[in-house]
Short mmCIF file of C-alpha atoms in Angstrom, two decimals:
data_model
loop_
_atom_site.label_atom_id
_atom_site.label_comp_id
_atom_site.label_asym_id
_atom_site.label_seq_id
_atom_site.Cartn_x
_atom_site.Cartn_y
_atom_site.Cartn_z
CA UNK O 1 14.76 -23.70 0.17
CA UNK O 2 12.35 -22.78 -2.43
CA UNK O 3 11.90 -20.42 -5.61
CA UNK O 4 9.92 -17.66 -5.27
CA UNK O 5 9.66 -14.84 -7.60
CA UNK O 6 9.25 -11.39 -8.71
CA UNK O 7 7.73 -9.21 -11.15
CA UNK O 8 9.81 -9.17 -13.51
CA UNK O 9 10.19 -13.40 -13.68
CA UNK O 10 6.95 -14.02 -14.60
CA UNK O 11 3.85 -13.11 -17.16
CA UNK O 12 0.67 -13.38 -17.82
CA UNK O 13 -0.81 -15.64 -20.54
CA UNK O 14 -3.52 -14.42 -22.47
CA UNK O 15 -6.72 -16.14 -22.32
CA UNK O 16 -8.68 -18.14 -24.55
CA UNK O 17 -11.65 -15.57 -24.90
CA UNK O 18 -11.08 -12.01 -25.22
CA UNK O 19 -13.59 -9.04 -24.29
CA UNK O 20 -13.48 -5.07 -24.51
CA UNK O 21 -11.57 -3.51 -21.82
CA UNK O 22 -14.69 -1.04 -20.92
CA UNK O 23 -16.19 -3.97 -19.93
CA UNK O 24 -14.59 -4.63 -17.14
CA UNK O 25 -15.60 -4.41 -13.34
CA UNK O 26 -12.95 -3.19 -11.21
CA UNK O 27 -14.26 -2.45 -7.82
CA UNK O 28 -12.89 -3.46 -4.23
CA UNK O 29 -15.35 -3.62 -1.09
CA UNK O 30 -13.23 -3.17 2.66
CA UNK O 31 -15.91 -3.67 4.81
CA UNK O 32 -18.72 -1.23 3.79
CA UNK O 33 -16.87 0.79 1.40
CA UNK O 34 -16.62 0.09 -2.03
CA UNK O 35 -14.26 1.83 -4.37
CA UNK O 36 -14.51 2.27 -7.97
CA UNK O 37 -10.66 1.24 -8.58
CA UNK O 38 -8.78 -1.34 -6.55
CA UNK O 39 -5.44 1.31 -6.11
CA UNK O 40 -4.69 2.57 -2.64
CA UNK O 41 -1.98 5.46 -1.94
CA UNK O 42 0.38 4.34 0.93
CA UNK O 43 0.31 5.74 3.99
CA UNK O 44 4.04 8.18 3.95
CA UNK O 45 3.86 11.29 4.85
CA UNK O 46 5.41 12.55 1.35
CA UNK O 47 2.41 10.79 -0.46
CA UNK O 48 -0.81 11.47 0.97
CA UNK O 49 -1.67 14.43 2.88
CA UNK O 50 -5.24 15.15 3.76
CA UNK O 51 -6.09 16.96 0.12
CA UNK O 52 -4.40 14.12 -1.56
CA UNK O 53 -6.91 12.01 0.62
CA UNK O 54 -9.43 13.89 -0.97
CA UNK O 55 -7.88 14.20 -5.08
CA UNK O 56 -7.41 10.30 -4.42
CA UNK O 57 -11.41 9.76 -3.44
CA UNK O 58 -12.05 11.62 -5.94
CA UNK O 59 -10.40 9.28 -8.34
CA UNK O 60 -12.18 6.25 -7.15
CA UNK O 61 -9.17 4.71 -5.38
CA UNK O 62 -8.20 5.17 -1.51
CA UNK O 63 -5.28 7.06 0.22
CA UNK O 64 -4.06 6.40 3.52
CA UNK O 65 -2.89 8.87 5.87
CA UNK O 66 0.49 7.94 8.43
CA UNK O 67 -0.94 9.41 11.84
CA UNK O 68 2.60 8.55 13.57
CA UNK O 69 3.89 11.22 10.65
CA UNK O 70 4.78 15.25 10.18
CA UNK O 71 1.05 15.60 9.63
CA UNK O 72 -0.20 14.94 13.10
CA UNK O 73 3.50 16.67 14.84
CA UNK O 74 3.07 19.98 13.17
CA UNK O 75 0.16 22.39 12.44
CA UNK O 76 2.32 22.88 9.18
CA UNK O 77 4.79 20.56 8.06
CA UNK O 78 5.37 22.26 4.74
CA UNK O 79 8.60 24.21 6.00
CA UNK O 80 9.78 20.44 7.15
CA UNK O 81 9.31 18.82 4.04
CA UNK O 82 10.94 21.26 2.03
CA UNK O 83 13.77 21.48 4.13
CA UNK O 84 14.21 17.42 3.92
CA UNK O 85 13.61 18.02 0.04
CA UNK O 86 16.83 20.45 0.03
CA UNK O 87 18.93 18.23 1.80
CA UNK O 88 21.96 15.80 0.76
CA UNK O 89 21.28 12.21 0.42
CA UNK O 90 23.42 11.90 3.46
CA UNK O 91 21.73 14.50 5.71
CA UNK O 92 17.99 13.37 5.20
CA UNK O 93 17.90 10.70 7.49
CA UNK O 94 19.18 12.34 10.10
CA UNK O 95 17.17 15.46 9.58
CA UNK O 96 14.15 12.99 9.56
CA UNK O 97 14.67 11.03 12.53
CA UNK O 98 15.06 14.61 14.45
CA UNK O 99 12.20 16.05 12.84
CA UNK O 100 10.36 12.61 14.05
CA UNK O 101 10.93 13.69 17.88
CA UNK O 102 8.20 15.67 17.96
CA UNK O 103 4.98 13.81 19.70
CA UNK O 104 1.73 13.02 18.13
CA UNK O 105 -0.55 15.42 19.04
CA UNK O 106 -4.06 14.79 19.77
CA UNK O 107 -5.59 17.58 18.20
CA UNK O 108 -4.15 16.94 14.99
CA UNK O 109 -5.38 13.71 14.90
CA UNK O 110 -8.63 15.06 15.26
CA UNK O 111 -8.29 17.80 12.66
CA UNK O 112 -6.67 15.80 9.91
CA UNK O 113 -9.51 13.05 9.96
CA UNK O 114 -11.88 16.28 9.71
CA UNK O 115 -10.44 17.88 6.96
CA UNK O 116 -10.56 14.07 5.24
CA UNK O 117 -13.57 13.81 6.18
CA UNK O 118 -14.90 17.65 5.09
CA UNK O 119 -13.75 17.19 1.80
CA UNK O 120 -16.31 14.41 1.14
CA UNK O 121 -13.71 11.23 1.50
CA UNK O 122 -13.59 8.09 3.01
CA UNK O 123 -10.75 8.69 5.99
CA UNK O 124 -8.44 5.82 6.29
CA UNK O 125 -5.54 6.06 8.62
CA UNK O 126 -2.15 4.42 9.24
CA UNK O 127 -0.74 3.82 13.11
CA UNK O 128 1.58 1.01 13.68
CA UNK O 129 1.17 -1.67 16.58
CA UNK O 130 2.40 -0.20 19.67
CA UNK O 131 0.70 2.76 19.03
CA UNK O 132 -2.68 1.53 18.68
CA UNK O 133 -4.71 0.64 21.92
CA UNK O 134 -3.93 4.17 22.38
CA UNK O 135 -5.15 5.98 19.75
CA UNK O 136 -7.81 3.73 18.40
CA UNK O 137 -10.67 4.84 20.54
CA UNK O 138 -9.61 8.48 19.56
CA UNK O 139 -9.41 7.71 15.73
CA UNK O 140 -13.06 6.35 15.91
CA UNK O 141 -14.51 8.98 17.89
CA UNK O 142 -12.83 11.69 15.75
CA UNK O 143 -14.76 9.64 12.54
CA UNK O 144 -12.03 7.88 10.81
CA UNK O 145 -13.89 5.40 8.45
CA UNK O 146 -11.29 2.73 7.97
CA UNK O 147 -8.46 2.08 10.97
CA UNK O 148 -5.21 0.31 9.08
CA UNK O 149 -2.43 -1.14 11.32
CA UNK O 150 0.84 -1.85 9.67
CA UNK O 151 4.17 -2.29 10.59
CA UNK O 152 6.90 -4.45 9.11
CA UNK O 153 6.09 -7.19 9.62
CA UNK O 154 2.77 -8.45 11.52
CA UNK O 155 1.60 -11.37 12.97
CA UNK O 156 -1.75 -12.13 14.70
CA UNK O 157 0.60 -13.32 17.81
CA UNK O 158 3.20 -11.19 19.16
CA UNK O 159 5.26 -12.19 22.31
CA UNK O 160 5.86 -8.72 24.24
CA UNK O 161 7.16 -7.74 27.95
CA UNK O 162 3.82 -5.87 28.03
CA UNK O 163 1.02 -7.09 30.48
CA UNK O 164 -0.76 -7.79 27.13
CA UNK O 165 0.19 -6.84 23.43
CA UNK O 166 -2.37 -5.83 21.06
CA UNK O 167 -5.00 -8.64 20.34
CA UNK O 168 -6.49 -7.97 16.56
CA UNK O 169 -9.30 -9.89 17.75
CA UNK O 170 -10.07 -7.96 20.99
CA UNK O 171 -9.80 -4.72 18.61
CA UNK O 172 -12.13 -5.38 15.95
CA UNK O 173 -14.90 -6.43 18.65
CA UNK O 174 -13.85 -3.02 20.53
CA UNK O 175 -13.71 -0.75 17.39
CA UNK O 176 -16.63 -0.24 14.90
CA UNK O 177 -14.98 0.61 11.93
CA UNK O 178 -12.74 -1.98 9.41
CA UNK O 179 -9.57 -2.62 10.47
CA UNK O 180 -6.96 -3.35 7.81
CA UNK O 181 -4.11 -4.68 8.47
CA UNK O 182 -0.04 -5.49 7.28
CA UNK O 183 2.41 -6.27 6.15
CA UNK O 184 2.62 -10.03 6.19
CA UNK O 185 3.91 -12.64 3.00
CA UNK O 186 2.91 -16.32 4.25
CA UNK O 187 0.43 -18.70 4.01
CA UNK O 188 -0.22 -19.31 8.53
CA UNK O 189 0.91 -15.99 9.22
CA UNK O 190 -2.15 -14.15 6.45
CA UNK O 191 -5.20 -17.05 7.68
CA UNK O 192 -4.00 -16.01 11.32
CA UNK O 193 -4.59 -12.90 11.00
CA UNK O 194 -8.07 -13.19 8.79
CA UNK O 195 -9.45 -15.16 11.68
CA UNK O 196 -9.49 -12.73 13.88
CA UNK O 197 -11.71 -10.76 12.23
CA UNK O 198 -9.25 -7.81 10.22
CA UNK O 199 -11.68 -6.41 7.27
CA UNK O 200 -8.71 -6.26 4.67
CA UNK O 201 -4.26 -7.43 4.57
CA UNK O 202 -1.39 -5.92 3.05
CA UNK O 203 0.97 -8.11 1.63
CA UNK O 204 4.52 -7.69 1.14
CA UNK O 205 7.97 -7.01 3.25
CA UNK O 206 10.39 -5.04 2.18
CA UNK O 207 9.89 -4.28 -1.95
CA UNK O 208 9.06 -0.53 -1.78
CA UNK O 209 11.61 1.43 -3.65
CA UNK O 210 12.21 3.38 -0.43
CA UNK O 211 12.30 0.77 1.94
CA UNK O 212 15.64 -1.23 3.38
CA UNK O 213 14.20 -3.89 5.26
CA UNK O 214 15.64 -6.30 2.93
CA UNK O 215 19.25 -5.32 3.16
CA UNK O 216 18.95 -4.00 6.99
CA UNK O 217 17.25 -7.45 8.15
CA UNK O 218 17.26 -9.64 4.94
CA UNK O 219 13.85 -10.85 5.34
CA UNK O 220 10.93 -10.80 2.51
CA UNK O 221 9.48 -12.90 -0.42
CA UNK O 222 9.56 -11.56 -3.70
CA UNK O 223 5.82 -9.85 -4.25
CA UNK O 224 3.99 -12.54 -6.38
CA UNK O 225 5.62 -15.42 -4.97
CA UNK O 226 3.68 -13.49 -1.54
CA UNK O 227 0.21 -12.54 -3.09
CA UNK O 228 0.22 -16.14 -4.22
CA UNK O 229 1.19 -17.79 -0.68
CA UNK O 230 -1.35 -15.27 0.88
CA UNK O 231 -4.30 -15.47 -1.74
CA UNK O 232 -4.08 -19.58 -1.33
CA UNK O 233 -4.97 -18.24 2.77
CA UNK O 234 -7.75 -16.11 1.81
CA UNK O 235 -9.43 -18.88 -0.25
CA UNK O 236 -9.16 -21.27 2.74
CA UNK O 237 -10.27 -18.92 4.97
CA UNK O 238 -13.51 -18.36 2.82
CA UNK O 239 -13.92 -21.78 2.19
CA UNK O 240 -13.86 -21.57 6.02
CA UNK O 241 -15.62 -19.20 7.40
CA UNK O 242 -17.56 -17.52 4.17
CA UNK O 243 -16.20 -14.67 4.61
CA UNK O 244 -13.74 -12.62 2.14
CA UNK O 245 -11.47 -10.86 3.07
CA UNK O 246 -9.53 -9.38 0.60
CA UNK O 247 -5.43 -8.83 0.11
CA UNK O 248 -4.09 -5.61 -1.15
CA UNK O 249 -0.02 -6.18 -2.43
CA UNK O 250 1.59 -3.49 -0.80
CA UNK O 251 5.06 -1.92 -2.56
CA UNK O 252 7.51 -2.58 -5.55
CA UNK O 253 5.12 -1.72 -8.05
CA UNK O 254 6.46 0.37 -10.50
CA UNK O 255 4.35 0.03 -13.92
CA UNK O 256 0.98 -1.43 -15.59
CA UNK O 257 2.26 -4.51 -15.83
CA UNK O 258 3.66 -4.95 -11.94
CA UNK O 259 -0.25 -3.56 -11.40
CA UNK O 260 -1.68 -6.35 -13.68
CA UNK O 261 0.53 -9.20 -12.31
CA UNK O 262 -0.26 -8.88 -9.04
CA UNK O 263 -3.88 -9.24 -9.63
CA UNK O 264 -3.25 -12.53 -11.93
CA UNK O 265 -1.33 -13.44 -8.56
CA UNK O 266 -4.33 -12.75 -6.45
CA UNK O 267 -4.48 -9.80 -5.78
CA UNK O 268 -7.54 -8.11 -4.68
CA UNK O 269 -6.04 -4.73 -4.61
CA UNK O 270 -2.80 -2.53 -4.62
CA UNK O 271 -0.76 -0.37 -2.63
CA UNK O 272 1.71 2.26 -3.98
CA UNK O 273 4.25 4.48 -2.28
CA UNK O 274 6.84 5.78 -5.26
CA UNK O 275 4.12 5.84 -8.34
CA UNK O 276 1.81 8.41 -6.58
CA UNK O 277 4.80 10.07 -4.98
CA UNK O 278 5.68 11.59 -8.45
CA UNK O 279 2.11 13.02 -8.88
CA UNK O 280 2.20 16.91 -8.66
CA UNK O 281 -0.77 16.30 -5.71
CA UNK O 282 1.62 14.30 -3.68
CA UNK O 283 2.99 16.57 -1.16
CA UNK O 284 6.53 15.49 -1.15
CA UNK O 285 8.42 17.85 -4.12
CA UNK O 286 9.65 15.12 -5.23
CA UNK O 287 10.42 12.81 -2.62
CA UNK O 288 8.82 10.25 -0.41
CA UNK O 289 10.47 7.96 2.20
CA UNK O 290 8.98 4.96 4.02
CA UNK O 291 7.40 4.67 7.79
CA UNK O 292 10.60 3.22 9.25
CA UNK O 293 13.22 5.52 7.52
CA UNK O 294 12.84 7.70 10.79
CA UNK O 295 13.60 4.81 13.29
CA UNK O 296 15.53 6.71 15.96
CA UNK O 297 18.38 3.50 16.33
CA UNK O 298 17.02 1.09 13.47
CA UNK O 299 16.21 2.76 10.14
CA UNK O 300 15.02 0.60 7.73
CA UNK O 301 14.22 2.99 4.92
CA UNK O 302 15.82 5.79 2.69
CA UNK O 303 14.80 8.95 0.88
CA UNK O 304 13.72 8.39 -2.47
CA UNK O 305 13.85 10.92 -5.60
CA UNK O 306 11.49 10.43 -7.68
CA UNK O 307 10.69 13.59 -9.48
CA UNK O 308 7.23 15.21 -10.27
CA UNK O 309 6.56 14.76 -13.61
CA UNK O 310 2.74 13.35 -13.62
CA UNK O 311 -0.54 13.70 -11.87
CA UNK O 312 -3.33 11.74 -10.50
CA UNK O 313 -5.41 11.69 -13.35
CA UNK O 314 -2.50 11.10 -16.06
CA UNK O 315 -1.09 8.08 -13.36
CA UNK O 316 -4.24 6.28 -12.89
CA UNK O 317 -6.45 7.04 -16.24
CA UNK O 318 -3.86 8.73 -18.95
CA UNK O 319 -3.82 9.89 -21.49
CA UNK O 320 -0.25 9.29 -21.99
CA UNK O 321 2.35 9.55 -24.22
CA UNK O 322 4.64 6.96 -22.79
CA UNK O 323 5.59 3.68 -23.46
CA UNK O 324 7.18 2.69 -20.17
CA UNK O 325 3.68 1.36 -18.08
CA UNK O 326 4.32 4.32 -15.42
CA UNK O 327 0.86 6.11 -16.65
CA UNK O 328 -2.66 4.77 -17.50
CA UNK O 329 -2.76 2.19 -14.42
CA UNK O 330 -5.64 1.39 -14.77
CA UNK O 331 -6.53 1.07 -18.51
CA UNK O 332 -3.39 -1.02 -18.33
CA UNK O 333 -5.48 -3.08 -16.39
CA UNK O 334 -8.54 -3.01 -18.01
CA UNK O 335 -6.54 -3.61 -21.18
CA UNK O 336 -4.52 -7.02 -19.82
CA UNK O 337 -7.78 -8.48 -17.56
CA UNK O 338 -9.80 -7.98 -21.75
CA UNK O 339 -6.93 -10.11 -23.13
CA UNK O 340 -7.23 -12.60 -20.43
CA UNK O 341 -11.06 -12.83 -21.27
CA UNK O 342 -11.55 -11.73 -17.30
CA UNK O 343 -14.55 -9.75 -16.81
CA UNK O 344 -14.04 -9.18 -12.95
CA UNK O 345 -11.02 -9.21 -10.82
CA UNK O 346 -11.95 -12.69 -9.35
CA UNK O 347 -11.88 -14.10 -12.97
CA UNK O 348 -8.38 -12.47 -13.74
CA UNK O 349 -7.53 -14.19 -10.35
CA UNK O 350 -7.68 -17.02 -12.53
CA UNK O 351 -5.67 -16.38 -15.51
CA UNK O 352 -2.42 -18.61 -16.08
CA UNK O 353 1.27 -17.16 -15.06
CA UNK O 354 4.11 -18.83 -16.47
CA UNK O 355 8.16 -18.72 -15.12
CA UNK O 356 9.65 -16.13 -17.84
CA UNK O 357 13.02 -14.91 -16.60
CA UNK O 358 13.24 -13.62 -20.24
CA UNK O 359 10.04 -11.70 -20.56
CA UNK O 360 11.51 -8.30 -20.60
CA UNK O 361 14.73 -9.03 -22.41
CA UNK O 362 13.28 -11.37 -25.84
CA UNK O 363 13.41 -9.43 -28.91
CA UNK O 364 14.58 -5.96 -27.14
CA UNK O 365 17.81 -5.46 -28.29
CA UNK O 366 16.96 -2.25 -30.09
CA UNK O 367 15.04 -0.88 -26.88
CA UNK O 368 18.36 -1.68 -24.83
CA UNK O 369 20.17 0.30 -27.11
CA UNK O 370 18.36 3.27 -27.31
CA UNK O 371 18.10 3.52 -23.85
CA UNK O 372 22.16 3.58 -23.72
CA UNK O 373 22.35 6.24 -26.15
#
């Protein structure tokens, strides 16, 4: 076996050079679109509805909407997702997985890509695997702008009892819009899947702070031991093909500094469930819960509480008045890629990590103590 690690093992060594934080460039490009920040909003239906879609555009990031979800079940699925708010701990699966039942509905495919799409954002939507020869033609036609397919885990070959399973390579040639596509954590698995074609990966199994894959299965690689394994594959694959096609570490970020190490990993850009779950946009009340919690036999996920005690704006560009990392995301960026001398996110790609198990213990015996008190 080998080590691989986690946030909170490793840091970030400043660079020789430093430069003003305003001065750095930020942007991520998935096929055609470029956004001003490299943050996406996961795709659970207690995160991003269509007007977070639209608060997130506005913010220069990217929000992705679950199409398997409440949103495309019910005309309104307000009255479920304050009844799974109310719940017990206990009950909330269960009330999921029967709320779940329901079928997609065409029509609300149609109309949530619409309203995405009315309010002047870029419409990116979430299906998993089985479900997408069958609703990818729709999601195009109805003028979704970015198509992403996730599921667990995903591999660019998939042994099925189906005449054939679904070919990433035959999709991209079929569809005319980037497809994005996750979760994955190796090195063959990640330049598989960039050859045939995908526009963008998601990287990571299992971290999210609502997700049980880890103790349901006991599979996944701690996140930057992952973005490292599958940035090495997107360097090879440029090296190539020349083309790049960037990552995007998906889950287990919690602060600025989770943010800024996964970019010193590799990272092109992020992914976050929890963080934007607590935002008083989110349309959770409080909670969020991950794509697989609802599995009718198999759930791999839990209701999480996180609270709403921030929005958007204070999350991703303060101001703040806390000393934890959980607001200003991306100043704390801007802020760690000046000290590392890194003008552009490909430079901070660069930057040296070290092993630090004790990197958030040294020197904070008076923190620890006040936080018992």
């Amino acid at each position: 076996m080998r080590r691989a690690y986690g946030f909170d093992e490793v840091a970030i060594v400043p660079g020789t050079v430093t430069i003003n934080p305003e001065l750095t460039e930020l942007g991520l490009d998935i096929g055609p679109h470029h956004f001003a920040i490299p943050f996406l909003a996961s795709a659970m239906d207690a995160v991003v509805d269509p007007s977070f879609a639209i608060a997130m555009h506005k913010a220069g990031g990217l929000a992705v909407l679950n199409l398997e979800g409440v949103w495309t079940k019910y005309d309104d699925p307000g009255s479920i997702l304050q009844e799974v708010a109310s719940v017990s701990r206990d009950e909330a699966t269960a009330l999921l997985q029967h709320a779940y039942q329901q079928p997609i509905r065409e029509d609300l495919i149609r109309r949530r890509i619409q309203e995405i799409k009315a309010g002047g954002a870029v419409a990116a939507v979430s299906v998993t695997p089985m479900n997408t020869k069958r609703w990818a033609p729709l999601i195009q036609e109805a003028g979704a702008d970015i198509l992403v397919v996730q599921s667990t885990v995903t591999t660019a070959r998939h042994v099925s009892t189906s005449v054939e399973g679904l070919r990433f390579e035959k999709l991209v040639k079929e569809i005319h819009i980037p497809v994005v596509v996750g979760n994955t954590v190796g090195f063959e698995a990640t330049l598989e899947l960039m050859r045939t074609g995908v526009a963008a990966v998601l990287v990571g199994v299992g971290p999210g702070a609502a997700c049980t894959s880890r103790e349901v299965l006991g599979i996944g690689v701690p996140q930057v031991t992952a973005t490292i394994d599958c940035a090495a594959a997107r360097d090879y694959y440029f090296k190539e093909s020349g083309r790049y096609v960037p990552i995007i570490t998906d889950g287990g970020i919690r602060t600025g500094g989770d943010v800024c190490k996964c970019f010193a990993a590799g990272a092109d850009g992020v992914m976050m469930g929890s963080p934007f779950a607590a935002t008083t946009e989110a349309p959770g009340r409080g909670y969020h819960w991950g794509m697989a919690t609802p599995h009718a036999h198999l759930p791999r996920g839990t209701r999480v509480a996180v609270g709403v005690n921030t929005t958007l704006q204070k999350l991703l560009y303060g101001p703040t008045s806390r000393t934890d990392g959980t607001e200003n995301l991306v100043g704390a960026l801007r802020t760690a890629m000046g000290m590392c001398g890194a003008r552009t996110i490909k430079e901070f790609q660069k930057a040296e990590m070290v092993i630090a198990p004790a990197i958030k213990t040294e020197g904070k015996i008076y923190q620890f103590a006040q936080a018992g008190t």
